[in-house]
């Protein structure tokens, strides 16, 4: 009995270490060296192989003591920041970059207006006027104070109407621009890429709020760096112009752009709807309440405007909604700072929508300052 048990133990041990026992009385010859022979029907085999790979269910965990198992990674690349655009600019530097891009972009756009300015401005202005009139009428009808309302109730209703009218003034140009961008997309694309070319030709294709030298060093080194930069600038500008031409000739998202626009509209509508109650509540705060409400409404409207102005760039880059959402949120400080002056200008009744074309052209400068990777 001891011999039988010893033989069984020998078989089990050799099976667990991948070695086949050979005895002189057996019909087979000496064992051949075969790497990792399959183990089938062994009594000590674990159904899951002690963490082994699926194609090799092993018996003993000692065999895998030095085996390296690849780490787990999140599935899907939609959680990674798009590599085709520049890395986000940190706060508070991003605010300065956005404001500088707005100033230089507006200056460049006004100096070299695009041929599509008049059609875009006329379409947005007409549609915004219709939305303002309809919005004011609906707000006064629904939210206006009742005839038998008391002093407190009338004051409350008037504050709500005032807040709603302000939101209507901010949102009407944005909604108009979004509609025109979908119905007549070539107008926005023409102005955007003309503005990007004008920014390169005017030397504003790299607005970063302090691109110059720090002032340190000797006069000789400054002269040498300026001479070297003058040699690099023409080739860099040529590369940027080629990038603009390549983007403008691109096919874009095509039919996928419809679903992307629908997702963008839904996201912006949800963001606006979530901030309206907060803005209404802040309005009743004594002192700075109305100022804080106006700041909140302007910030949300600026975020939406920046997304609409960059729609031609995102479309030609073939960035889906997830990528656009990541880029917008990661660069929210720079983009909101850029769009804030144009948002306030667009809210001016009657003449405000005339700034739509200026903002669309200035977005070409924003592309170089915040989104497009540096060249040369």
XYZ file of C-alpha atoms in Angstrom:
376
model
C 0.000 0.000 0.000
C 2.821 2.422 0.792
C 4.356 1.716 -2.608
C 1.066 2.448 -4.351
C 0.577 5.678 -2.469
C 4.161 6.693 -3.127
C 3.682 6.050 -6.851
C 0.460 8.126 -6.902
C 2.160 10.951 -5.082
C 5.019 10.796 -7.584
C 2.592 11.076 -10.486
C 0.768 14.010 -8.869
C 3.989 15.881 -8.134
C 5.434 15.354 -11.573
C 2.146 16.390 -13.153
C 2.044 19.607 -11.183
C 5.610 20.452 -12.269
C 5.082 19.536 -15.949
C 7.475 16.525 -15.851
C 6.364 13.072 -17.071
C 7.749 10.185 -14.983
C 9.492 7.317 -16.821
C 10.175 3.895 -15.452
C 12.407 1.221 -16.972
C 9.493 -1.153 -17.335
C 7.355 1.214 -19.368
C 6.874 0.808 -23.119
C 7.737 4.407 -23.902
C 11.274 5.655 -24.120
C 12.893 8.440 -22.106
C 10.852 11.621 -21.926
C 11.375 14.201 -24.584
C 11.803 17.814 -23.707
C 8.617 19.587 -24.770
C 7.957 23.092 -23.444
C 4.758 23.470 -21.492
C 3.011 20.165 -22.366
C -0.782 20.269 -22.004
C -2.191 18.926 -18.783
C -5.467 17.103 -19.292
C -7.315 15.087 -16.706
C -4.945 15.704 -13.808
C -6.463 15.449 -10.422
C -4.933 18.690 -9.066
C -5.978 20.974 -11.950
C -7.879 24.082 -10.865
C -10.784 25.108 -13.109
C -9.509 28.680 -13.315
C -5.808 27.911 -13.315
C -4.940 30.155 -10.338
C -5.046 33.371 -12.371
C -3.423 31.846 -15.458
C -4.161 33.004 -18.965
C -7.312 31.582 -20.561
C -5.425 29.410 -23.061
C -3.304 27.695 -20.389
C -5.047 26.455 -17.234
C -2.172 25.514 -14.952
C -2.101 23.329 -11.914
C 0.215 24.866 -9.384
C 0.334 28.536 -8.418
C 4.086 28.144 -7.888
C 4.561 27.904 -11.627
C 3.171 31.438 -12.043
C 5.000 33.039 -9.199
C 7.172 35.020 -11.634
C 4.596 35.461 -14.389
C 3.760 39.098 -15.153
C 0.066 39.721 -15.678
C -0.742 42.843 -17.732
C -2.445 45.566 -15.694
C -6.108 46.307 -16.157
C -6.925 49.367 -18.268
C -10.115 51.234 -18.862
C -11.733 50.097 -22.081
C -12.429 52.655 -24.787
C -10.381 55.611 -26.014
C -13.182 58.125 -25.559
C -11.929 58.857 -22.031
C -8.559 60.034 -23.297
C -7.970 63.641 -24.309
C -7.805 63.925 -28.126
C -4.218 63.920 -29.352
C -4.976 65.995 -32.466
C -5.339 69.202 -30.454
C -3.092 71.081 -28.070
C -3.000 70.257 -24.378
C -5.202 72.491 -22.195
C -3.722 75.732 -20.883
C -3.719 75.856 -17.080
C -5.663 78.391 -15.051
C -5.221 81.379 -14.619
C -2.993 81.683 -17.675
C -5.879 80.432 -19.803
C -7.977 83.505 -18.985
C -5.280 85.842 -20.273
C -4.823 83.783 -23.416
C -8.548 83.818 -24.120
C -8.881 87.571 -23.646
C -5.806 88.239 -25.785
C -7.187 86.010 -28.544
C -10.509 87.893 -28.432
C -8.827 91.300 -28.732
C -6.350 90.381 -31.457
C -8.888 88.234 -33.307
C -11.495 90.989 -33.400
C -8.873 93.466 -34.622
C -7.743 91.116 -37.377
C -11.289 90.215 -38.395
C -12.318 93.870 -38.663
C -9.198 94.685 -40.702
C -9.812 91.863 -43.199
C -13.550 91.110 -43.349
C -14.655 87.978 -45.142
C -16.989 87.961 -48.137
C -19.529 85.976 -46.115
C -19.932 88.598 -43.411
C -23.081 90.241 -44.759
C -25.122 87.047 -45.358
C -24.264 85.603 -41.941
C -24.902 88.875 -40.106
C -28.225 89.448 -41.864
C -29.494 85.933 -41.211
C -28.517 85.933 -37.530
C -29.833 89.456 -36.901
C -33.225 88.756 -38.492
C -33.707 85.475 -36.659
C -32.545 86.932 -33.333
C -35.026 89.809 -33.668
C -37.882 87.374 -34.200
C -36.815 85.303 -31.192
C -36.476 88.385 -28.970
C -39.951 89.669 -29.811
C -41.536 86.258 -29.336
C -39.613 85.694 -26.118
C -40.526 89.044 -24.577
C -44.198 88.543 -25.405
C -44.262 85.020 -23.994
C -42.397 86.015 -20.827
C -44.698 88.987 -20.108
C -47.774 86.862 -20.734
C -46.768 83.881 -18.628
C -44.642 85.411 -15.888
C -46.127 88.898 -15.650
C -47.756 89.954 -12.365
C -51.471 89.416 -11.979
C -53.840 92.353 -11.669
C -54.794 91.508 -8.095
C -51.242 90.730 -6.982
C -49.921 92.390 -3.847
C -46.798 94.487 -3.552
C -44.546 91.536 -2.688
C -46.036 89.323 -5.380
C -45.695 92.079 -7.979
C -42.066 92.679 -7.000
C -41.323 88.981 -7.224
C -42.936 88.720 -10.666
C -41.087 91.759 -11.959
C -37.731 90.337 -10.839
C -38.509 87.020 -12.514
C -39.548 88.781 -15.729
C -36.381 90.881 -15.649
C -34.209 87.779 -15.246
C -36.041 85.952 -18.027
C -35.764 88.941 -20.384
C -32.031 89.096 -19.762
C -31.687 85.406 -20.477
C -33.692 85.891 -23.660
C -31.359 88.654 -24.832
C -28.347 86.402 -24.225
C -29.778 83.240 -25.732
C -31.557 84.607 -28.813
C -28.328 85.361 -30.772
C -26.851 82.000 -29.744
C -29.897 80.077 -30.879
C -29.965 82.086 -34.101
C -26.296 81.365 -34.762
C -26.795 77.647 -34.067
C -29.689 77.488 -36.522
C -27.811 79.393 -39.225
C -24.733 77.183 -38.725
C -26.821 74.097 -39.458
C -28.889 75.530 -42.312
C -26.079 77.499 -43.988
C -22.848 75.900 -42.719
C -20.683 77.261 -45.531
C -21.070 80.823 -44.267
C -19.537 80.082 -40.876
C -16.806 77.919 -42.380
C -15.843 80.639 -44.858
C -15.560 83.324 -42.179
C -13.740 81.027 -39.742
C -11.002 79.898 -42.128
C -10.611 83.374 -43.613
C -10.046 84.604 -40.076
C -7.493 81.836 -39.450
C -5.550 82.851 -42.583
C -5.721 86.516 -41.670
C -4.372 85.732 -38.198
C -1.359 83.968 -39.683
C -0.661 86.744 -42.163
C -0.998 89.376 -39.449
C 1.366 87.504 -37.146
C -1.378 86.722 -34.628
C -1.301 82.975 -35.213
C 0.250 82.222 -31.848
C -1.371 84.487 -29.287
C -0.289 83.188 -25.916
C -0.157 86.227 -23.648
C 3.595 86.573 -23.425
C 5.255 84.899 -26.352
C 8.151 87.320 -26.290
C 11.414 86.855 -24.476
C 11.618 87.355 -20.735
C 14.095 90.213 -21.088
C 16.953 88.278 -19.546
C 20.251 87.816 -21.295
C 22.661 90.039 -23.120
C 21.940 92.262 -26.079
C 23.890 89.978 -28.381
C 21.796 86.945 -27.492
C 18.600 88.946 -28.036
C 19.740 89.997 -31.481
C 20.697 86.436 -32.331
C 17.358 85.054 -31.194
C 15.476 87.713 -33.173
C 17.437 86.905 -36.330
C 16.818 83.213 -35.856
C 13.097 83.751 -35.246
C 12.855 85.856 -38.401
C 14.222 82.899 -40.359
C 11.800 80.451 -38.779
C 8.698 82.622 -39.068
C 8.188 82.402 -42.863
C 8.377 78.601 -42.876
C 6.119 78.385 -39.832
C 3.538 80.667 -41.437
C 3.648 78.588 -44.595
C 2.962 75.441 -42.603
C 0.037 77.125 -40.852
C -1.474 78.236 -44.127
C -1.166 74.701 -45.414
C -2.970 73.467 -42.304
C -5.810 75.907 -42.932
C -6.095 74.826 -46.575
C -6.073 71.153 -45.575
C -8.783 71.669 -42.977
C -10.988 73.670 -45.308
C -10.732 71.020 -48.023
C -11.564 68.219 -45.593
C -14.793 66.287 -45.795
C -15.713 66.851 -42.156
C -18.169 64.724 -40.204
C -20.762 64.651 -42.977
C -24.039 63.150 -41.827
C -22.508 62.415 -38.430
C -22.438 66.145 -37.873
C -26.232 66.128 -37.508
C -26.155 63.782 -34.538
C -23.185 65.677 -33.110
C -25.074 68.958 -33.354
C -28.117 67.364 -31.713
C -25.991 66.083 -28.825
C -24.323 69.476 -28.450
C -27.688 71.242 -28.386
C -29.010 68.804 -25.793
C -25.954 69.290 -23.582
C -26.101 73.083 -23.760
C -29.847 73.069 -23.130
C -29.365 70.892 -20.052
C -26.582 73.165 -18.806
C -28.770 76.232 -19.287
C -31.797 74.616 -17.651
C -29.725 73.613 -14.616
C -28.385 77.138 -14.096
C -31.651 79.056 -14.558
C -33.042 78.172 -11.087
C -29.702 79.042 -9.512
C -29.603 82.376 -11.311
C -33.177 83.166 -10.274
C -32.384 82.350 -6.652
C -29.202 84.440 -6.657
C -31.125 87.417 -8.018
C -32.947 87.857 -4.704
C -29.717 88.152 -2.740
C -29.286 91.704 -1.459
C -26.435 93.693 -2.872
C -24.484 91.598 -5.355
C -27.318 89.208 -6.198
C -28.174 90.649 -9.630
C -24.490 90.984 -10.474
C -23.806 87.341 -9.644
C -26.851 86.245 -11.650
C -25.664 88.241 -14.646
C -22.167 86.773 -14.315
C -23.544 83.236 -14.190
C -25.757 83.779 -17.219
C -22.897 85.366 -19.169
C -20.550 82.481 -18.340
C -23.010 79.847 -19.518
C -23.809 81.828 -22.663
C -20.087 82.323 -23.369
C -19.478 78.594 -23.089
C -22.272 77.919 -25.579
C -21.104 80.658 -27.953
C -17.513 79.398 -27.971
C -18.734 75.903 -28.869
C -20.827 77.264 -31.743
C -18.000 79.425 -33.064
C -15.610 76.447 -33.082
C -18.100 74.186 -34.830
C -16.382 74.571 -38.258
C -13.039 73.579 -36.732
C -14.437 70.578 -34.864
C -16.316 69.440 -37.964
C -13.297 69.584 -40.265
C -11.163 67.864 -37.622
C -13.779 65.070 -37.624
C -14.101 65.182 -33.842
C -17.169 63.413 -32.497
C -19.338 64.739 -29.706
C -17.377 63.041 -26.910
C -14.105 64.553 -28.143
C -15.663 67.997 -28.533
C -17.154 67.840 -25.052
C -13.769 66.907 -23.567
C -11.977 69.705 -25.413
C -14.540 72.304 -24.440
C -14.561 71.397 -20.756
C -10.782 71.059 -20.508
C -10.323 74.523 -22.085
C -13.362 76.149 -20.467
C -11.421 79.013 -18.872
C -9.740 80.124 -22.085
C -12.834 79.614 -24.237
C -15.216 81.425 -21.872
C -12.757 84.312 -21.537
C -12.570 84.548 -25.322
C -16.328 84.454 -25.885
C -17.405 86.677 -22.971
C -16.850 90.043 -24.735
C -18.723 88.838 -27.813
C -21.542 87.438 -25.670
C -22.093 90.839 -24.054
C -21.951 92.561 -27.456
C -24.445 90.137 -28.985
C -26.928 90.791 -26.159
C -27.364 94.445 -27.198
C -30.800 94.688 -28.851
C -31.007 95.289 -32.604
C -27.308 96.057 -33.217
C -25.806 93.255 -31.126
C -26.125 90.448 -33.697
C -23.931 92.479 -36.046
C -20.976 91.253 -33.958
C -21.643 87.652 -34.966
C -19.371 87.767 -38.004
C -16.625 89.461 -35.993
C -16.789 86.734 -33.365
C -16.748 83.998 -36.017
C -13.715 85.516 -37.693
C -11.924 85.993 -34.377
C -12.418 82.280 -33.661
C -9.730 81.665 -36.282
C -7.231 83.351 -33.973
C -8.583 81.317 -31.053
C -7.808 78.151 -32.997
C -4.104 79.013 -33.165
C -3.908 80.309 -29.601
C -5.634 77.442 -27.782
C -6.415 74.385 -29.908
C -4.177 73.801 -32.896
C -0.814 72.177 -32.043
C 2.213 74.385 -32.478
C 4.182 74.110 -35.723
C 7.818 74.676 -36.460
